[in-house]
Tab-separated table of N, CA and C in Angstrom:
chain	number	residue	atom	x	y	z
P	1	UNK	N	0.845	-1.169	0.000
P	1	UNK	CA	0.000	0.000	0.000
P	1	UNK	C	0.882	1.220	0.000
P	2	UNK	N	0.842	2.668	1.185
P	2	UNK	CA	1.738	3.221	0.965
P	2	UNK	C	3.172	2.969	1.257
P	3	UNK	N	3.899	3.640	1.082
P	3	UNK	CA	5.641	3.747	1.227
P	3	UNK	C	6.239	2.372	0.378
P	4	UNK	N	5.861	0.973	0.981
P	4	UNK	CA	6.810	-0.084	0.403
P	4	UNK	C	5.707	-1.266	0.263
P	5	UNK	N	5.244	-0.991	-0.840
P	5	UNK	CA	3.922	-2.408	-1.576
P	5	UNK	C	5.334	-3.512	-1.607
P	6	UNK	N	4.886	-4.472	-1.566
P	6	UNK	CA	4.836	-5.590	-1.820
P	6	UNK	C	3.654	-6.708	-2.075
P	7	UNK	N	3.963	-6.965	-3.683
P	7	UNK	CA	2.957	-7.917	-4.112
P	7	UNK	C	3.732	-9.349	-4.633
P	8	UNK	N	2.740	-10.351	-4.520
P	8	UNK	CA	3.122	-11.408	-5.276
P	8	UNK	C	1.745	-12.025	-5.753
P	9	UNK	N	2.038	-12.722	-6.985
P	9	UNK	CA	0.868	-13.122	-7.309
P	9	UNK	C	1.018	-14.965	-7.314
P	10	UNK	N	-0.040	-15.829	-7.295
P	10	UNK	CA	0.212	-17.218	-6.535
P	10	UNK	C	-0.853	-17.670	-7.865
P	11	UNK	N	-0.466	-18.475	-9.139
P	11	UNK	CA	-1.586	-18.731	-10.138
P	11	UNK	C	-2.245	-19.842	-9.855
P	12	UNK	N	-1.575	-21.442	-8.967
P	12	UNK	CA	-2.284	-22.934	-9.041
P	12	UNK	C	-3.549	-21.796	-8.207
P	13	UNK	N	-3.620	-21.238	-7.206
P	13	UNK	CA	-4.841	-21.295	-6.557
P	13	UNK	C	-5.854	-19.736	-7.326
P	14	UNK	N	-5.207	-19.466	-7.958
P	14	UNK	CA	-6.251	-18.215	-8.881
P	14	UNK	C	-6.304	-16.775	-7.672
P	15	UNK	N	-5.423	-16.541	-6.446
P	15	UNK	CA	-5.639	-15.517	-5.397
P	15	UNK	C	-4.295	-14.726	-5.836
P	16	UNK	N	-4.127	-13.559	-5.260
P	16	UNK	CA	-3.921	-12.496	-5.106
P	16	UNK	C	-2.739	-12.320	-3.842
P	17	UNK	N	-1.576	-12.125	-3.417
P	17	UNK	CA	-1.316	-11.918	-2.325
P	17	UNK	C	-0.828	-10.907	-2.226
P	18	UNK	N	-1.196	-9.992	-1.236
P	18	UNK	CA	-0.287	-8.372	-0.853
P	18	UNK	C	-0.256	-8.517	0.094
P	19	UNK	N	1.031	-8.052	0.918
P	19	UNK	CA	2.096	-7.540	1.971
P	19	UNK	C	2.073	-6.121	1.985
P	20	UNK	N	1.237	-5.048	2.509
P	20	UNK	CA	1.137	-3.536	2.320
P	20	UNK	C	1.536	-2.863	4.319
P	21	UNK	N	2.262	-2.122	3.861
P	21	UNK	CA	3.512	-1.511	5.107
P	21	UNK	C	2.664	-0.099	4.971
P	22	UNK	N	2.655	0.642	6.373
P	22	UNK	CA	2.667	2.221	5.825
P	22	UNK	C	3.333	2.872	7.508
P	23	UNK	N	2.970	3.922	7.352
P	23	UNK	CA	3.648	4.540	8.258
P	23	UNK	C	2.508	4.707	9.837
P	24	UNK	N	2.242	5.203	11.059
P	24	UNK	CA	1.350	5.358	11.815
P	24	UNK	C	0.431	4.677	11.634
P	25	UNK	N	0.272	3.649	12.592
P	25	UNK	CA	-0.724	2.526	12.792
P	25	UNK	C	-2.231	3.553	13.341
P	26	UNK	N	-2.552	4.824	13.641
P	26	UNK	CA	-3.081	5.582	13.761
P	26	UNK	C	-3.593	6.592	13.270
P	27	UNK	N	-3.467	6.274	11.285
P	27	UNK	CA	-4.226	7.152	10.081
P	27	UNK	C	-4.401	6.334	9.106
P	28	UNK	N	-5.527	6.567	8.451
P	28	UNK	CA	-5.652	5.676	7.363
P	28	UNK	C	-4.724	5.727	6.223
P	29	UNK	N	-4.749	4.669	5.356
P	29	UNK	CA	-3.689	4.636	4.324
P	29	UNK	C	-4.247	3.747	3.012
P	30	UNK	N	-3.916	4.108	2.133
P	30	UNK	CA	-4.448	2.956	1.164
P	30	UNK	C	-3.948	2.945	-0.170
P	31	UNK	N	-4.080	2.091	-1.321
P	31	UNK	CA	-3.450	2.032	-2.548
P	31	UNK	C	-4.914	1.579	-3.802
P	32	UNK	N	-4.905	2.450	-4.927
P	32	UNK	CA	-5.592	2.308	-5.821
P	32	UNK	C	-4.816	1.747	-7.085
P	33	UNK	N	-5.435	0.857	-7.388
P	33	UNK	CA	-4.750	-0.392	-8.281
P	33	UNK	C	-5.014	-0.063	-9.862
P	34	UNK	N	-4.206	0.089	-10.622
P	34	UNK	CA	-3.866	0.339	-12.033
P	34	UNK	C	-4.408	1.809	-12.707
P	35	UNK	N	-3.748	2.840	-11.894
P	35	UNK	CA	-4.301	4.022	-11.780
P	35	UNK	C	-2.285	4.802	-11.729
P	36	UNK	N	-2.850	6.135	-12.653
P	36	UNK	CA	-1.778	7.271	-11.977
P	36	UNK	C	-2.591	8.301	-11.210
P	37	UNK	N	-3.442	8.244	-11.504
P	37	UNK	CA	-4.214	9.903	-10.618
P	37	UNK	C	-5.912	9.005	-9.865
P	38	UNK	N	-6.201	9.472	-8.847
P	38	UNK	CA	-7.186	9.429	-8.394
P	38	UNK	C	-8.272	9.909	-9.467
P	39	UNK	N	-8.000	10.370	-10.368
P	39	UNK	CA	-8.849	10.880	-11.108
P	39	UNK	C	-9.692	9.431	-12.439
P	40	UNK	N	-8.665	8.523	-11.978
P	40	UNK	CA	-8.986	7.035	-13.023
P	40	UNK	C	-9.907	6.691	-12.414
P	41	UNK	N	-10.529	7.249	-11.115
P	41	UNK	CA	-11.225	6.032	-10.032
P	41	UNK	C	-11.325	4.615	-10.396
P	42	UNK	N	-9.843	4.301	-9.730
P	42	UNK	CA	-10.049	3.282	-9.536
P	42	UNK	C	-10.207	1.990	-8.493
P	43	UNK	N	-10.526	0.947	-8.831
P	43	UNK	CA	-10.883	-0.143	-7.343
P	43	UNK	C	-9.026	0.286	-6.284
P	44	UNK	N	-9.873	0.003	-5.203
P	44	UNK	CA	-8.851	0.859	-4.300
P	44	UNK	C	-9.166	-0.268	-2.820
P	45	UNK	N	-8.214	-0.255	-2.057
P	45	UNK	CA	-8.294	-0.697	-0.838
P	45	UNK	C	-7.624	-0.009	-0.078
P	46	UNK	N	-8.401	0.299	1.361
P	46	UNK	CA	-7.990	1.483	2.428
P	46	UNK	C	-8.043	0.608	3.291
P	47	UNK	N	-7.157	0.910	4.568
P	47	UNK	CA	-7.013	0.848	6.028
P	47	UNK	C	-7.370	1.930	6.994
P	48	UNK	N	-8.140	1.624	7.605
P	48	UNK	CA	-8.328	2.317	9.575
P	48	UNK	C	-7.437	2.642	10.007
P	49	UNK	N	-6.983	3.773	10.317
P	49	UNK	CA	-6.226	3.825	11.102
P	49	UNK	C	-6.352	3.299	12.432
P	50	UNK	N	-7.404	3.426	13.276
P	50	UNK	CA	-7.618	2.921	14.682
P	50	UNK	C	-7.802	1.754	15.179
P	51	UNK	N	-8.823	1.457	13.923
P	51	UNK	CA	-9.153	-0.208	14.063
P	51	UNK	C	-8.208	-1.123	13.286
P	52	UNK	N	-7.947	-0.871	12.379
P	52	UNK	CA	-7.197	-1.510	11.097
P	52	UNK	C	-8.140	-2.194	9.730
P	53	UNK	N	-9.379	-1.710	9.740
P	53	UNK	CA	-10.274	-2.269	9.291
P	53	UNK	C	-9.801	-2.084	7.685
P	54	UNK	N	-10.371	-2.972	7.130
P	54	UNK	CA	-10.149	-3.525	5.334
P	54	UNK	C	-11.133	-2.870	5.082
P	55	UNK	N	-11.012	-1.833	3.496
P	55	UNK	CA	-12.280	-1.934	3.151
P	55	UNK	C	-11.917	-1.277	1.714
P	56	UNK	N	-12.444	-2.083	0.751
P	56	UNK	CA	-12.701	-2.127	-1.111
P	56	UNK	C	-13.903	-0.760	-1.341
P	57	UNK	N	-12.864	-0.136	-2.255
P	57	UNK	CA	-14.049	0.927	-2.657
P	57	UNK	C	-13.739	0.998	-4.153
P	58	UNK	N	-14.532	1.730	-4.813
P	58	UNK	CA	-13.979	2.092	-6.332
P	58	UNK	C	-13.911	3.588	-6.110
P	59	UNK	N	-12.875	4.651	-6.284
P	59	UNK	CA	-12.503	5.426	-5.494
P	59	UNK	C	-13.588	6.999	-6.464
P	60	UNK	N	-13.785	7.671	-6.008
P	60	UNK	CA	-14.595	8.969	-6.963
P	60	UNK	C	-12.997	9.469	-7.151
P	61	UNK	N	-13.520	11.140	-7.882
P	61	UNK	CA	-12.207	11.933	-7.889
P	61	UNK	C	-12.366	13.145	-7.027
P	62	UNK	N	-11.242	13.875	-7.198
P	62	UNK	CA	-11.046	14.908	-6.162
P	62	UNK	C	-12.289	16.372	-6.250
P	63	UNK	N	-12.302	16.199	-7.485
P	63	UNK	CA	-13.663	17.254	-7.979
P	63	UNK	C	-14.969	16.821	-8.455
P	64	UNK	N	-15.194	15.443	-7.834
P	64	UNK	CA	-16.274	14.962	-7.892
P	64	UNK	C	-17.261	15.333	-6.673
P	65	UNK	N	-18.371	14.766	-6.109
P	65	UNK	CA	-19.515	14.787	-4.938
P	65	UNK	C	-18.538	14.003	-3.625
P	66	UNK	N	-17.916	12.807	-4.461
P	66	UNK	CA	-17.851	11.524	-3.493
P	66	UNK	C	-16.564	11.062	-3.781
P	67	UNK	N	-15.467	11.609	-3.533
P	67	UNK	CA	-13.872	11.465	-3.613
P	67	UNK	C	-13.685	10.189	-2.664
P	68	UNK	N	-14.583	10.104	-1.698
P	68	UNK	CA	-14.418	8.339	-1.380
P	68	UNK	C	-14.659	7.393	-1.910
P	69	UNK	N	-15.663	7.724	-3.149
P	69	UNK	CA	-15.984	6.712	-4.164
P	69	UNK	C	-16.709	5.260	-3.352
P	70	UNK	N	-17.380	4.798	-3.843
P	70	UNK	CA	-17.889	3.648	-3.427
P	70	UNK	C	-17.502	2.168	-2.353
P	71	UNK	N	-18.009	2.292	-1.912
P	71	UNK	CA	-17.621	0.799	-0.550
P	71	UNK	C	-18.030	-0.428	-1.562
P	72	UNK	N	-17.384	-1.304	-1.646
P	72	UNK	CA	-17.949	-2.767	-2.574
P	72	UNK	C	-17.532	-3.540	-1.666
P	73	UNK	N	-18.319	-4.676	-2.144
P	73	UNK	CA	-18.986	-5.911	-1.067
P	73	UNK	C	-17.217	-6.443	-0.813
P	74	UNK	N	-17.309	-7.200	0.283
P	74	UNK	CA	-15.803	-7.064	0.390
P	74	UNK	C	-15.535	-8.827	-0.182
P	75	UNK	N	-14.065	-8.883	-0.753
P	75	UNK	CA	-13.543	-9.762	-1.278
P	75	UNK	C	-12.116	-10.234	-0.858
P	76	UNK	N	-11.556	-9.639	-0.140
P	76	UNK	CA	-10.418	-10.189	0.846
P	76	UNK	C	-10.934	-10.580	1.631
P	77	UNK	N	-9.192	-11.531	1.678
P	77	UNK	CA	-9.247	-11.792	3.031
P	77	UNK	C	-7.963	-11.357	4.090
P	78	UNK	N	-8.171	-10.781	5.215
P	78	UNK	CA	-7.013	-10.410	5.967
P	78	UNK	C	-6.158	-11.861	6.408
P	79	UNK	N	-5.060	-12.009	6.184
P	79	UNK	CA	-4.470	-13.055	6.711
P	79	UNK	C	-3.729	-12.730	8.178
P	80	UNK	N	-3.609	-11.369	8.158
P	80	UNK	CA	-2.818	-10.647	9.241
P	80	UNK	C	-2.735	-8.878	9.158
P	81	UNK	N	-2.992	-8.713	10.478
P	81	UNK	CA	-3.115	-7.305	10.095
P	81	UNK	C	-2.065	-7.267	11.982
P	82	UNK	N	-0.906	-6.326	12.072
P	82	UNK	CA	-0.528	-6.232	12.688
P	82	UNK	C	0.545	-4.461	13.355
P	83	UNK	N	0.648	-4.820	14.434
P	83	UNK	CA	0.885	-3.085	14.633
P	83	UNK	C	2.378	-3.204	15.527
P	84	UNK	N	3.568	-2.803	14.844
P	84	UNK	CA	5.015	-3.178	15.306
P	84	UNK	C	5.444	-1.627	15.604
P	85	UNK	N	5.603	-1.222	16.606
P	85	UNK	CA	5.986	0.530	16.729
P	85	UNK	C	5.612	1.384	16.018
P	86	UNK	N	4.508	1.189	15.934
P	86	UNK	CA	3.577	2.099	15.351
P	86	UNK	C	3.516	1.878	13.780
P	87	UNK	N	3.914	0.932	13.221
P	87	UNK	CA	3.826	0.379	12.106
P	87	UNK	C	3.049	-0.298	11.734
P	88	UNK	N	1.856	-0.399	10.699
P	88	UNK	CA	0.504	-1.514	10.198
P	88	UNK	C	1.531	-1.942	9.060
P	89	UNK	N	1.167	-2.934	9.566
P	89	UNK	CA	1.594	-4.385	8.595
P	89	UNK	C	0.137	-5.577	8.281
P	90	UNK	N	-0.609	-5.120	6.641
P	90	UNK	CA	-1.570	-5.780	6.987
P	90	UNK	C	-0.993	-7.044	5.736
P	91	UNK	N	-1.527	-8.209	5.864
P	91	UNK	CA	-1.135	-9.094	4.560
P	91	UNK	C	-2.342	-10.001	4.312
P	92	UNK	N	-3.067	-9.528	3.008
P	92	UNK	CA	-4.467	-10.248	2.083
P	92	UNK	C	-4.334	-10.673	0.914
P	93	UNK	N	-5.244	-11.703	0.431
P	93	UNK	CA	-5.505	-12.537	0.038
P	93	UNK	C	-6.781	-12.081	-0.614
P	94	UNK	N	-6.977	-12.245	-2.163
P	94	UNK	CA	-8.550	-12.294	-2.487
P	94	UNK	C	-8.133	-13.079	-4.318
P	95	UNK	N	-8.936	-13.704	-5.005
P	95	UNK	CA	-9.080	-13.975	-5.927
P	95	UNK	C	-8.361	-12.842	-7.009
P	96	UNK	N	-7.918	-13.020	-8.151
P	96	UNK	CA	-7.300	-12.355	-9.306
P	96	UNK	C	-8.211	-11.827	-9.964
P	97	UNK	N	-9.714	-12.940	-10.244
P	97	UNK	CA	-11.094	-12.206	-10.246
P	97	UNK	C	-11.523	-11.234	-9.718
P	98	UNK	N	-12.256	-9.798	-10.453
P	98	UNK	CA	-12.900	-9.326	-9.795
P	98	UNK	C	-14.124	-9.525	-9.548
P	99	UNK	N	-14.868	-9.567	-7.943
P	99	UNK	CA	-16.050	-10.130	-7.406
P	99	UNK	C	-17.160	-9.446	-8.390
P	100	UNK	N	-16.816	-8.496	-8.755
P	100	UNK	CA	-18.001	-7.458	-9.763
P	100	UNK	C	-16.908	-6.774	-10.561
P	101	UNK	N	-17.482	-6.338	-11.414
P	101	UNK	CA	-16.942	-5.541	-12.920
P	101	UNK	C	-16.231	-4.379	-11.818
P	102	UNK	N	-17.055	-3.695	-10.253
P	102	UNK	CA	-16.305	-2.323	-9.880
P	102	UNK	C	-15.195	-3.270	-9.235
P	103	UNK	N	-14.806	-4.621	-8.906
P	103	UNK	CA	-13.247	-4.661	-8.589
P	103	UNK	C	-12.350	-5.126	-9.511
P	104	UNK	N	-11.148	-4.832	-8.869
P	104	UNK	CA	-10.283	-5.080	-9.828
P	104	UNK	C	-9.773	-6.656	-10.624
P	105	UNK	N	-9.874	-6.602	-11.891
P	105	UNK	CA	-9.639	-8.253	-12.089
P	105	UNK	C	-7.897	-8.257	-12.476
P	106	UNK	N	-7.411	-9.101	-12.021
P	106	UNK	CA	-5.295	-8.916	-11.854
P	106	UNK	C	-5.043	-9.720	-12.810
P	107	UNK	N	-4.462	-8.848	-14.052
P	107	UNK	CA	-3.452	-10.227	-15.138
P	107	UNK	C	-2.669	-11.027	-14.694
P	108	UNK	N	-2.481	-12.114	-14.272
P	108	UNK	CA	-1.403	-12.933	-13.778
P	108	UNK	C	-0.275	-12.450	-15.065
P	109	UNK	N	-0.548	-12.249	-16.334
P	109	UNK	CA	0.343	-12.018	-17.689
P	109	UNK	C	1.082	-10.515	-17.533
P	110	UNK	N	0.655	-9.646	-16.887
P	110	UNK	CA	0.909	-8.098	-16.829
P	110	UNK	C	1.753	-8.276	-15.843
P	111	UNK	N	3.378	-8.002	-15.293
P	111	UNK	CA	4.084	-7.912	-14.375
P	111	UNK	C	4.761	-6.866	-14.046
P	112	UNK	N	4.006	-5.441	-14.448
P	112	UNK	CA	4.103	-4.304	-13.953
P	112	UNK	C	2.836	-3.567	-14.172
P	113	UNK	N	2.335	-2.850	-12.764
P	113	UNK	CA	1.234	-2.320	-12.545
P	113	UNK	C	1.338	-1.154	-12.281
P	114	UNK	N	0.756	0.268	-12.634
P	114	UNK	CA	0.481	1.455	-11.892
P	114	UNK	C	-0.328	1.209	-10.677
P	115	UNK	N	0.041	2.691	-9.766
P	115	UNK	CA	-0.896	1.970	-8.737
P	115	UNK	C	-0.429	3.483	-8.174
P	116	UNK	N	-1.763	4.143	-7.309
P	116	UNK	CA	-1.814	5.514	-6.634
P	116	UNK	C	-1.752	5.028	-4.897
P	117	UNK	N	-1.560	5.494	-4.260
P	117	UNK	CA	-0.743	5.459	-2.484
P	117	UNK	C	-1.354	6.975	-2.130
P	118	UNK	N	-1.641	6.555	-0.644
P	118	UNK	CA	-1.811	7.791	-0.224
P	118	UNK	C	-2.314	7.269	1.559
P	119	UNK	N	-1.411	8.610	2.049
P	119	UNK	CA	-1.891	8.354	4.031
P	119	UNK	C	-2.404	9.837	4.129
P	120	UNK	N	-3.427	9.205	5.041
P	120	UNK	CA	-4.167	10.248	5.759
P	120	UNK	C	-3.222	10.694	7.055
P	121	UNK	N	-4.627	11.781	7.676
P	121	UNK	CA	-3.811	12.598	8.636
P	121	UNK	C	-4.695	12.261	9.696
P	122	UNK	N	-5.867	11.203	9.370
P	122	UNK	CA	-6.788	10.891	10.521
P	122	UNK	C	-7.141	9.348	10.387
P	123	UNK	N	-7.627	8.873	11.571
P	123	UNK	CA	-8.039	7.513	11.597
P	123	UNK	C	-8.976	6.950	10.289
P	124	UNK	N	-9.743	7.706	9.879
P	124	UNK	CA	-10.888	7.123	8.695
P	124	UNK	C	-10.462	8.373	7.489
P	125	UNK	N	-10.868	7.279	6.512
P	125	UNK	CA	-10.697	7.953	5.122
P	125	UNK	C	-11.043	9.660	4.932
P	126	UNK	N	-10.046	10.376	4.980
P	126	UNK	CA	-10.480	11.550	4.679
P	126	UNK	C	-9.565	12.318	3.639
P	127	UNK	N	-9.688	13.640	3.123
P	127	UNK	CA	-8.593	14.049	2.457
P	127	UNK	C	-6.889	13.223	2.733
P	128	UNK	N	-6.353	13.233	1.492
P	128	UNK	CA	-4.881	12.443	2.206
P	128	UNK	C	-4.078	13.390	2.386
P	129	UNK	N	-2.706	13.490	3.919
P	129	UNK	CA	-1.763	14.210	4.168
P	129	UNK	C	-0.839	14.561	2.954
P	130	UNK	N	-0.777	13.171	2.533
P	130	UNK	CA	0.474	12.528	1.187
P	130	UNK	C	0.196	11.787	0.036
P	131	UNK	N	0.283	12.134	-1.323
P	131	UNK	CA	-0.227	10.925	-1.915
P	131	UNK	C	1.172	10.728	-3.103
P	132	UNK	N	0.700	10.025	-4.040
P	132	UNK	CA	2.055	9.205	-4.967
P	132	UNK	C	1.350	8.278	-5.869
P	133	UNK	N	1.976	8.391	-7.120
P	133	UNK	CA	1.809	7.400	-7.862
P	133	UNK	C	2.716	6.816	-8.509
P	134	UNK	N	3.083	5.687	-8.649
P	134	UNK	CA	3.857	4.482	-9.359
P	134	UNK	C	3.453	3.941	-9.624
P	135	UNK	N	4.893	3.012	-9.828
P	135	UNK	CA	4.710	1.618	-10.683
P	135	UNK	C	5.392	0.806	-9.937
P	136	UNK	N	4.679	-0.784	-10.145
P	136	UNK	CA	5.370	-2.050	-9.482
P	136	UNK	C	5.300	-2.872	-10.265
P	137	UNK	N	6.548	-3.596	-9.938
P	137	UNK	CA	6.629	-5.079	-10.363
P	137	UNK	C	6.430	-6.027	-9.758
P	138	UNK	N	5.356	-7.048	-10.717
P	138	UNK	CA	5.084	-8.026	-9.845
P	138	UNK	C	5.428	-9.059	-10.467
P	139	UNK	N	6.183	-10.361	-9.327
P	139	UNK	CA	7.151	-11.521	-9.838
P	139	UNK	C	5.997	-12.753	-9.094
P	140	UNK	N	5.714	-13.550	-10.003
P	140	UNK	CA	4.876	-14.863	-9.064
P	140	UNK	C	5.665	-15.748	-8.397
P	141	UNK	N	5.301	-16.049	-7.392
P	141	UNK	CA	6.183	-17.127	-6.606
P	141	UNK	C	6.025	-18.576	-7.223
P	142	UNK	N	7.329	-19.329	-7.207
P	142	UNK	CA	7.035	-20.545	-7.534
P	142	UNK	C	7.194	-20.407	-9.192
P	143	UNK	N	7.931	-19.670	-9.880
P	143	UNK	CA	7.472	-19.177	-11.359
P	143	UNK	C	8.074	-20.549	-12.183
P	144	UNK	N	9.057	-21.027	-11.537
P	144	UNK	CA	9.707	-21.853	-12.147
P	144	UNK	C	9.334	-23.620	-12.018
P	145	UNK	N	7.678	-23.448	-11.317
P	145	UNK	CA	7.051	-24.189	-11.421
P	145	UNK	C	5.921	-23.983	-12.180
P	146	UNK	N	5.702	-23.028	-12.819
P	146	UNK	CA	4.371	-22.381	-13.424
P	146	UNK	C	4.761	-22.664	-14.975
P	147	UNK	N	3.801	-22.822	-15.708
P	147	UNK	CA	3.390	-22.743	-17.163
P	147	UNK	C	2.958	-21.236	-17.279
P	148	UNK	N	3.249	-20.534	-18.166
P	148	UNK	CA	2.782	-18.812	-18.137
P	148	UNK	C	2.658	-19.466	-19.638
């Protein structure tokens, strides 16, 4: 998510795995998937700052009504969500499928993704302190057991 994504993608079982780090276990943070600007709205996953809560949206834009953009039915799964000196360390799991056309469906074939980052300055989704957009590479584990 923000500062240092880490993804891998896992094809025998058709899921998804992310490892997402950010800074203050005490503001929200989150990453929008195959996007440079908030303005792509795209499927996005945010963190709680307080609680640590998961939650899938398809994101609006900044000069839209609804810059939070939509909540969708949720499709992860948290495998671990954890808080090391003030550090969230959450790590999920969801299908490569998207559950509906608004989430995101993941090329196992595409091994570099854009992707927008951004931490808040408060526990729940609000304007972000910081935001960023890149690019990642993603390597599947096990590749040299895989048919691509």
């Amino acid at each position: 998510c923000s500062h240092s994504p880490l993804h891998s993608t896992h094809l025998p079982c058709a899921r998804y795995h992310a490892r997402c780090s950010a800074g203050p276990s005490n503001v929200w943070f989150g990453i929008g998937f195959n996007a440079t600007l908030m303005a792509d709205k795209p499927y996005a996953i945010t963190i709680e700052g307080s609680s640590g809560s998961v939650v899938e949206r398809r994101l609006g834009s900044h000069d839209g009504n609804n810059p939070a953009g939509t909540v969708l039915k949720k499709s992860v799964t948290v495998v671990s969500n954890t808080v090391v000196n003030g550090l969230r360390t959450v790590v999920l799991t969801r299908p490569i499928q998207g559950a509906t056309t608004q989430h995101y469906t993941f090329d196992p074939s595409n091994l570099q993704m854009d992707f927008i980052n951004a931490v808040g300055s408060s526990p729940t989704l609000a304007f972000h302190k910081s935001s960023t957009a890149a690019s990642i590479a993603l390597w599947p584990t096990g590749a040299a057991d895989h048919a691509w």
